[in-house]
Amino acid sequence: MGRSPAGAAVRTFKALAPAKINLWLEVIGKRSDGYHELSSLMLPVGVYDQLDVTLGGTEVSLECSHPDVPQDDRNLAWRAADRFRREAGWSQGMHIKLVKNIPVGAGLGGGSSDAGVLLANLNRWAGAPLATSTLVDLARSLGADVAFFLESRPALARGIGEKLEWVTGVPAYPLVLIKPPVMVSTRSIYQKLTLTRPKAAITIRALEAQPWSFQQVLENDLESVTIVEFPVIAQIKQWLMNNGALGALMSGSGPTVFGVFSDEARARKVESLARETWRRSWVQTTQVLSEPDRPTWST
């Protein structure tokens, strides 16, 4: 533990913020506030941003390893820290160093994860001044997916993604993630979506009523819309299936596609092939995190 120039103790911690995939994403309808009603099975996966937080001073500052990520109040993690301090009445300042390993604009929830993980850890560091319900409300106010990352556990998300029911028994599936070098406008995809579902087709009860099988839920209503604009997504899906994936799907509004594999060895072989085949794409082997990831702390 070091000391600031004023002589006050400087405390630091590190936390890992995992990515997510949507094993299931259905769009039920559009609400009066303009948001879309969703039902989605969200799974955390083992690709992480790293947050190095140094407590000291009276202001919030942030630096990021990725040149395209804002480092001011446009950054979701910065806003999470600022809102937490105000809600908790906590005057502690901090400097956040954000190391981005989750691709930006990938449909993997990187920004939401940074904010949710930071909120959970700040509350712990500050001695839990916010009750769980208050922390969840704060996370929801920052973004639909932020509350999911307070715990980063498999969950069925409803509403605009903020109503969560935890799902148990999800295997640690080996995955290959491929993000082609395109940028998807989530707003544009939702605007082009034709709503046809009368109600959610999946429930916690349905998931728990039979042995777990990802084939029963592998669907994304946004995929067909995104593929029209970016056919490479369909090409990657087919390529993954041709190379032994048990299933493949676009995550979120894309463009990242994940392939589910029977074992890690096969997934790593496909990762190597993918790096040769999709040379301009981001490629990563990982697995589903069936248990919540715990942050690593240092002082």
GROMACS .gro file of C-alpha atoms in nm:
model
  299
    1MET     CA    1   0.000   0.000   0.000
    2GLY     CA    2   0.152   0.332  -0.107
    3ARG     CA    3   0.085   0.693  -0.011
    4SER     CA    4  -0.039   0.992  -0.205
    5PRO     CA    5   0.162   1.316  -0.215
    6ALA     CA    6  -0.056   1.450   0.067
    7GLY     CA    7   0.040   1.154   0.281
    8ALA     CA    8  -0.293   0.974   0.265
    9ALA     CA    9  -0.295   0.600   0.207
   10VAL     CA   10  -0.336   0.491  -0.154
   11ARG     CA   11  -0.536   0.172  -0.198
   12THR     CA   12  -0.552  -0.028  -0.518
   13PHE     CA   13  -0.751  -0.321  -0.649
   14LYS     CA   14  -0.777  -0.518  -0.969
   15ALA     CA   15  -1.093  -0.677  -1.104
   16LEU     CA   16  -1.173  -0.883  -1.412
   17ALA     CA   17  -1.481  -0.794  -1.616
   18PRO     CA   18  -1.602  -1.090  -1.828
   19ALA     CA   19  -1.767  -1.081  -2.168
   20LYS     CA   20  -2.108  -1.238  -2.231
   21ILE     CA   21  -2.285  -1.421  -2.509
   22ASN     CA   22  -2.656  -1.451  -2.575
   23LEU     CA   23  -2.740  -1.817  -2.617
   24TRP     CA   24  -3.097  -1.711  -2.678
   25LEU     CA   25  -3.234  -1.367  -2.768
   26GLU     CA   26  -3.594  -1.305  -2.862
   27VAL     CA   27  -3.754  -0.966  -2.912
   28ILE     CA   28  -4.111  -0.966  -2.781
   29GLY     CA   29  -4.226  -0.615  -2.867
   30LYS     CA   30  -4.162  -0.243  -2.847
   31ARG     CA   31  -4.249  -0.046  -2.535
   32SER     CA   32  -4.404   0.299  -2.515
   33ASP     CA   33  -4.068   0.444  -2.405
   34GLY     CA   34  -3.903   0.325  -2.728
   35TYR     CA   35  -3.713   0.033  -2.575
   36HIS     CA   36  -3.774  -0.324  -2.689
   37GLU     CA   37  -3.906  -0.598  -2.462
   38LEU     CA   38  -3.663  -0.891  -2.464
   39SER     CA   39  -3.611  -1.241  -2.337
   40SER     CA   40  -3.250  -1.353  -2.344
   41LEU     CA   41  -3.036  -1.627  -2.195
   42MET     CA   42  -2.711  -1.451  -2.107
   43LEU     CA   43  -2.393  -1.644  -2.024
   44PRO     CA   44  -2.065  -1.496  -1.898
   45VAL     CA   45  -1.757  -1.617  -2.085
   46GLY     CA   46  -1.387  -1.619  -2.005
   47VAL     CA   47  -1.267  -1.317  -2.201
   48TYR     CA   48  -1.193  -1.028  -1.967
   49ASP     CA   49  -1.131  -0.658  -1.952
   50GLN     CA   50  -0.910  -0.565  -1.657
   51LEU     CA   51  -0.985  -0.280  -1.419
   52ASP     CA   52  -0.695  -0.145  -1.214
   53VAL     CA   53  -0.838   0.105  -0.966
   54THR     CA   54  -0.631   0.330  -0.744
   55LEU     CA   55  -0.825   0.506  -0.469
   56GLY     CA   56  -0.699   0.853  -0.384
   57GLY     CA   57  -0.777   1.220  -0.425
   58THR     CA   58  -1.128   1.357  -0.466
   59GLU     CA   59  -1.205   1.317  -0.838
   60VAL     CA   60  -1.272   1.030  -1.081
   61SER     CA   61  -1.031   0.986  -1.372
   62LEU     CA   62  -0.995   0.707  -1.627
   63GLU     CA   63  -0.743   0.591  -1.884
   64CYS     CA   64  -0.796   0.312  -2.135
   65SER     CA   65  -0.568   0.095  -2.345
   66HIS     CA   66  -0.802   0.118  -2.646
   67PRO     CA   67  -0.774   0.442  -2.847
   68ASP     CA   68  -1.141   0.441  -2.951
   69VAL     CA   69  -1.280   0.414  -2.598
   70PRO     CA   70  -1.371   0.750  -2.437
   71GLN     CA   71  -1.187   0.834  -2.116
   72ASP     CA   72  -1.435   1.084  -1.969
   73ASP     CA   73  -1.801   1.092  -1.870
   74ARG     CA   74  -1.894   0.924  -2.201
   75ASN     CA   75  -1.736   0.605  -2.062
   76LEU     CA   76  -1.981   0.376  -1.882
   77ALA     CA   77  -1.727   0.273  -1.616
   78TRP     CA   78  -1.651   0.640  -1.545
   79ARG     CA   79  -2.022   0.710  -1.506
   80ALA     CA   80  -2.062   0.405  -1.280
   81ALA     CA   81  -1.791   0.533  -1.047
   82ASP     CA   82  -1.935   0.885  -1.045
   83ARG     CA   83  -2.291   0.767  -0.979
   84PHE     CA   84  -2.178   0.529  -0.707
   85ARG     CA   85  -1.998   0.807  -0.521
   86ARG     CA   86  -2.306   1.028  -0.534
   87GLU     CA   87  -2.554   0.754  -0.440
   88ALA     CA   88  -2.336   0.625  -0.155
   89GLY     CA   89  -2.230   0.968  -0.029
   90TRP     CA   90  -1.872   0.850  -0.073
   91SER     CA   91  -1.622   1.130  -0.138
   92GLN     CA   92  -1.334   0.897  -0.226
   93GLY     CA   93  -1.167   0.982  -0.557
   94MET     CA   94  -1.007   0.723  -0.784
   95HIS     CA   95  -0.809   0.663  -1.099
   96ILE     CA   96  -0.933   0.378  -1.320
   97LYS     CA   97  -0.697   0.208  -1.563
   98LEU     CA   98  -0.903   0.004  -1.808
   99VAL     CA   99  -0.726  -0.263  -2.011
  100LYS     CA  100  -0.958  -0.364  -2.296
  101ASN     CA  101  -0.940  -0.725  -2.411
  102ILE     CA  102  -1.308  -0.755  -2.506
  103PRO     CA  103  -1.352  -0.607  -2.856
  104VAL     CA  104  -1.542  -0.279  -2.876
  105GLY     CA  105  -1.884  -0.294  -3.045
  106ALA     CA  106  -1.879  -0.673  -3.062
  107GLY     CA  107  -2.211  -0.775  -2.905
  108LEU     CA  108  -2.015  -0.915  -2.608
  109GLY     CA  109  -2.115  -0.657  -2.346
  110GLY     CA  110  -1.770  -0.518  -2.270
  111GLY     CA  111  -1.877  -0.168  -2.166
  112SER     CA  112  -2.164  -0.295  -1.953
  113SER     CA  113  -1.934  -0.548  -1.787
  114ASP     CA  114  -1.678  -0.281  -1.699
  115ALA     CA  115  -1.951  -0.074  -1.531
  116GLY     CA  116  -2.123  -0.362  -1.350
  117VAL     CA  117  -1.805  -0.518  -1.216
  118LEU     CA  118  -1.677  -0.179  -1.104
  119LEU     CA  119  -2.002  -0.102  -0.920
  120ALA     CA  120  -2.000  -0.435  -0.736
  121ASN     CA  121  -1.638  -0.396  -0.632
  122LEU     CA  122  -1.667  -0.033  -0.526
  123ASN     CA  123  -1.960  -0.124  -0.303
  124ARG     CA  124  -1.752  -0.397  -0.144
  125TRP     CA  125  -1.449  -0.171  -0.106
  126ALA     CA  126  -1.654   0.106   0.054
  127GLY     CA  127  -1.804  -0.130   0.312
  128ALA     CA  128  -2.134  -0.200   0.133
  129PRO     CA  129  -2.302   0.141   0.179
  130LEU     CA  130  -2.562   0.049  -0.085
  131ALA     CA  131  -2.813  -0.230  -0.029
  132THR     CA  132  -2.830  -0.491  -0.304
  133SER     CA  133  -3.162  -0.357  -0.433
  134THR     CA  134  -3.022  -0.003  -0.451
  135LEU     CA  135  -2.711  -0.125  -0.632
  136VAL     CA  136  -2.925  -0.314  -0.884
  137ASP     CA  137  -3.139  -0.005  -0.946
  138LEU     CA  138  -2.824   0.201  -0.999
  139ALA     CA  139  -2.689  -0.057  -1.244
  140ARG     CA  140  -3.018  -0.062  -1.436
  141SER     CA  141  -3.014   0.317  -1.466
  142LEU     CA  142  -2.674   0.298  -1.639
  143GLY     CA  143  -2.774   0.040  -1.901
  144ALA     CA  144  -2.992  -0.263  -1.959
  145ASP     CA  145  -2.711  -0.520  -1.930
  146VAL     CA  146  -2.516  -0.360  -1.644
  147ALA     CA  147  -2.714  -0.535  -1.367
  148PHE     CA  148  -2.624  -0.876  -1.515
  149PHE     CA  149  -2.256  -0.803  -1.456
  150LEU     CA  150  -2.300  -0.726  -1.086
  151GLU     CA  151  -2.274  -1.104  -1.042
  152SER     CA  152  -2.185  -1.233  -1.391
  153ARG     CA  153  -2.385  -1.555  -1.355
  154PRO     CA  154  -2.589  -1.737  -1.621
  155ALA     CA  155  -2.928  -1.568  -1.625
  156LEU     CA  156  -3.254  -1.536  -1.813
  157ALA     CA  157  -3.296  -1.163  -1.876
  158ARG     CA  158  -3.636  -1.009  -1.944
  159GLY     CA  159  -3.780  -0.660  -1.979
  160ILE     CA  160  -3.518  -0.453  -2.159
  161GLY     CA  161  -3.262  -0.695  -2.017
  162GLU     CA  162  -3.269  -0.572  -1.659
  163LYS     CA  163  -3.502  -0.832  -1.500
  164LEU     CA  164  -3.285  -1.131  -1.413
  165GLU     CA  165  -3.353  -1.490  -1.308
  166TRP     CA  166  -3.041  -1.695  -1.237
  167VAL     CA  167  -3.002  -2.020  -1.431
  168THR     CA  168  -2.821  -2.321  -1.286
  169GLY     CA  169  -2.667  -2.628  -1.444
  170VAL     CA  170  -2.515  -2.460  -1.750
  171PRO     CA  171  -2.207  -2.659  -1.861
  172ALA     CA  172  -1.874  -2.483  -1.918
  173TYR     CA  173  -1.902  -2.518  -2.296
  174PRO     CA  174  -1.580  -2.463  -2.495
  175LEU     CA  175  -1.632  -2.177  -2.740
  176VAL     CA  176  -1.465  -2.018  -3.039
  177LEU     CA  177  -1.551  -1.650  -3.084
  178ILE     CA  178  -1.500  -1.475  -3.418
  179LYS     CA  179  -1.563  -1.103  -3.467
  180PRO     CA  180  -1.536  -0.987  -3.828
  181PRO     CA  181  -1.396  -0.638  -3.892
  182VAL     CA  182  -1.733  -0.464  -3.926
  183MET     CA  183  -1.925  -0.229  -3.697
  184VAL     CA  184  -2.294  -0.292  -3.633
  185SER     CA  185  -2.537  -0.017  -3.531
  186THR     CA  186  -2.759  -0.173  -3.265
  187ARG     CA  187  -3.015   0.105  -3.308
  188SER     CA  188  -3.034   0.041  -3.682
  189ILE     CA  189  -3.080  -0.334  -3.636
  190TYR     CA  190  -3.371  -0.285  -3.396
  191GLN     CA  191  -3.532  -0.033  -3.630
  192LYS     CA  192  -3.526  -0.288  -3.914
  193LEU     CA  193  -3.660  -0.573  -3.701
  194THR     CA  194  -4.009  -0.706  -3.775
  195LEU     CA  195  -4.181  -0.803  -3.451
  196THR     CA  196  -4.371  -1.130  -3.478
  197ARG     CA  197  -4.353  -1.298  -3.135
  198PRO     CA  198  -4.665  -1.271  -2.917
  199LYS     CA  199  -4.484  -1.371  -2.595
  200ALA     CA  200  -4.161  -1.515  -2.461
  201ALA     CA  201  -4.109  -1.873  -2.576
  202ILE     CA  202  -3.863  -1.965  -2.302
  203THR     CA  203  -3.898  -1.966  -1.923
  204ILE     CA  204  -3.689  -2.073  -1.627
  205ARG     CA  205  -3.939  -2.351  -1.564
  206ALA     CA  206  -3.896  -2.480  -1.920
  207LEU     CA  207  -3.517  -2.474  -1.886
  208GLU     CA  208  -3.521  -2.664  -1.557
  209ALA     CA  209  -3.784  -2.918  -1.664
  210GLN     CA  210  -3.538  -3.123  -1.870
  211PRO     CA  211  -3.165  -3.200  -1.882
  212TRP     CA  212  -2.966  -2.904  -2.010
  213SER     CA  213  -2.919  -2.888  -2.386
  214PHE     CA  214  -2.806  -2.571  -2.562
  215GLN     CA  215  -2.979  -2.684  -2.883
  216GLN     CA  216  -3.315  -2.610  -2.719
  217VAL     CA  217  -3.234  -2.240  -2.687
  218LEU     CA  218  -2.990  -2.154  -2.968
  219GLU     CA  219  -3.173  -1.867  -3.138
  220ASN     CA  220  -3.131  -1.491  -3.194
  221ASP     CA  221  -3.408  -1.278  -3.346
  222LEU     CA  222  -3.158  -1.006  -3.442
  223GLU     CA  223  -2.935  -1.237  -3.643
  224SER     CA  224  -3.134  -1.252  -3.967
  225VAL     CA  225  -3.160  -0.871  -3.976
  226THR     CA  226  -2.788  -0.820  -3.916
  227ILE     CA  227  -2.693  -1.083  -4.176
  228VAL     CA  228  -2.875  -0.889  -4.449
  229GLU     CA  229  -2.633  -0.601  -4.393
  230PHE     CA  230  -2.330  -0.816  -4.311
  231PRO     CA  231  -2.342  -1.155  -4.494
  232VAL     CA  232  -2.000  -1.243  -4.349
  233ILE     CA  233  -2.182  -1.334  -4.026
  234ALA     CA  234  -2.367  -1.616  -4.204
  235GLN     CA  235  -2.041  -1.723  -4.368
  236ILE     CA  236  -1.865  -1.748  -4.032
  237LYS     CA  237  -2.157  -1.943  -3.884
  238GLN     CA  238  -2.146  -2.196  -4.166
  239TRP     CA  239  -1.767  -2.219  -4.145
  240LEU     CA  240  -1.786  -2.299  -3.773
  241MET     CA  241  -2.048  -2.568  -3.834
  242ASN     CA  242  -1.839  -2.716  -4.117
  243ASN     CA  243  -1.546  -2.737  -3.875
  244GLY     CA  244  -1.722  -2.934  -3.606
  245ALA     CA  245  -1.920  -2.685  -3.400
  246LEU     CA  246  -2.222  -2.837  -3.228
  247GLY     CA  247  -2.398  -2.507  -3.286
  248ALA     CA  248  -2.318  -2.149  -3.385
  249LEU     CA  249  -2.495  -1.817  -3.333
  250MET     CA  250  -2.443  -1.443  -3.346
  251SER     CA  251  -2.420  -1.281  -3.001
  252GLY     CA  252  -2.639  -0.980  -2.925
  253SER     CA  253  -2.674  -0.748  -3.223
  254GLY     CA  254  -2.340  -0.874  -3.352
  255PRO     CA  255  -2.115  -0.900  -3.528
  256THR     CA  256  -1.940  -1.160  -3.309
  257VAL     CA  257  -2.032  -1.522  -3.384
  258PHE     CA  258  -1.965  -1.801  -3.135
  259GLY     CA  259  -1.930  -2.171  -3.202
  260VAL     CA  260  -2.002  -2.428  -2.930
  261PHE     CA  261  -1.770  -2.730  -2.923
  262SER     CA  262  -1.767  -3.066  -2.750
  263ASP     CA  263  -1.416  -3.032  -2.608
  264GLU     CA  264  -1.142  -2.776  -2.560
  265ALA     CA  265  -0.890  -2.953  -2.784
  266ARG     CA  266  -1.124  -2.932  -3.084
  267ALA     CA  267  -1.203  -2.569  -3.007
  268ARG     CA  268  -0.832  -2.480  -3.001
  269LYS     CA  269  -0.775  -2.650  -3.336
  270VAL     CA  270  -1.060  -2.453  -3.486
  271GLU     CA  271  -0.925  -2.133  -3.332
  272SER     CA  272  -0.595  -2.192  -3.513
  273LEU     CA  273  -0.776  -2.257  -3.841
  274ALA     CA  274  -0.990  -1.948  -3.791
  275ARG     CA  275  -0.687  -1.725  -3.751
  276GLU     CA  276  -0.568  -1.843  -4.091
  277THR     CA  277  -0.908  -1.829  -4.260
  278TRP     CA  278  -1.044  -1.505  -4.110
  279ARG     CA  279  -0.720  -1.310  -4.097
  280ARG     CA  280  -0.876  -0.968  -4.038
  281SER     CA  281  -1.109  -1.093  -3.766
  282TRP     CA  282  -1.065  -1.111  -3.389
  283VAL     CA  283  -1.057  -1.479  -3.288
  284GLN     CA  284  -1.057  -1.623  -2.936
  285THR     CA  285  -1.108  -1.960  -2.769
  286THR     CA  286  -1.277  -1.949  -2.431
  287GLN     CA  287  -1.553  -2.120  -2.233
  288VAL     CA  288  -1.880  -2.045  -2.057
  289LEU     CA  289  -1.833  -1.940  -1.694
  290SER     CA  290  -2.084  -2.161  -1.518
  291GLU     CA  291  -1.994  -2.012  -1.180
  292PRO     CA  292  -1.960  -1.639  -1.103
  293ASP     CA  293  -1.611  -1.503  -1.151
  294ARG     CA  294  -1.464  -1.351  -0.838
  295PRO     CA  295  -1.251  -1.039  -0.872
  296THR     CA  296  -0.885  -1.047  -0.782
  297TRP     CA  297  -0.798  -0.793  -0.517
  298SER     CA  298  -0.461  -0.640  -0.430
  299THR     CA  299  -0.367  -0.371  -0.182
   0.00000   0.00000   0.00000
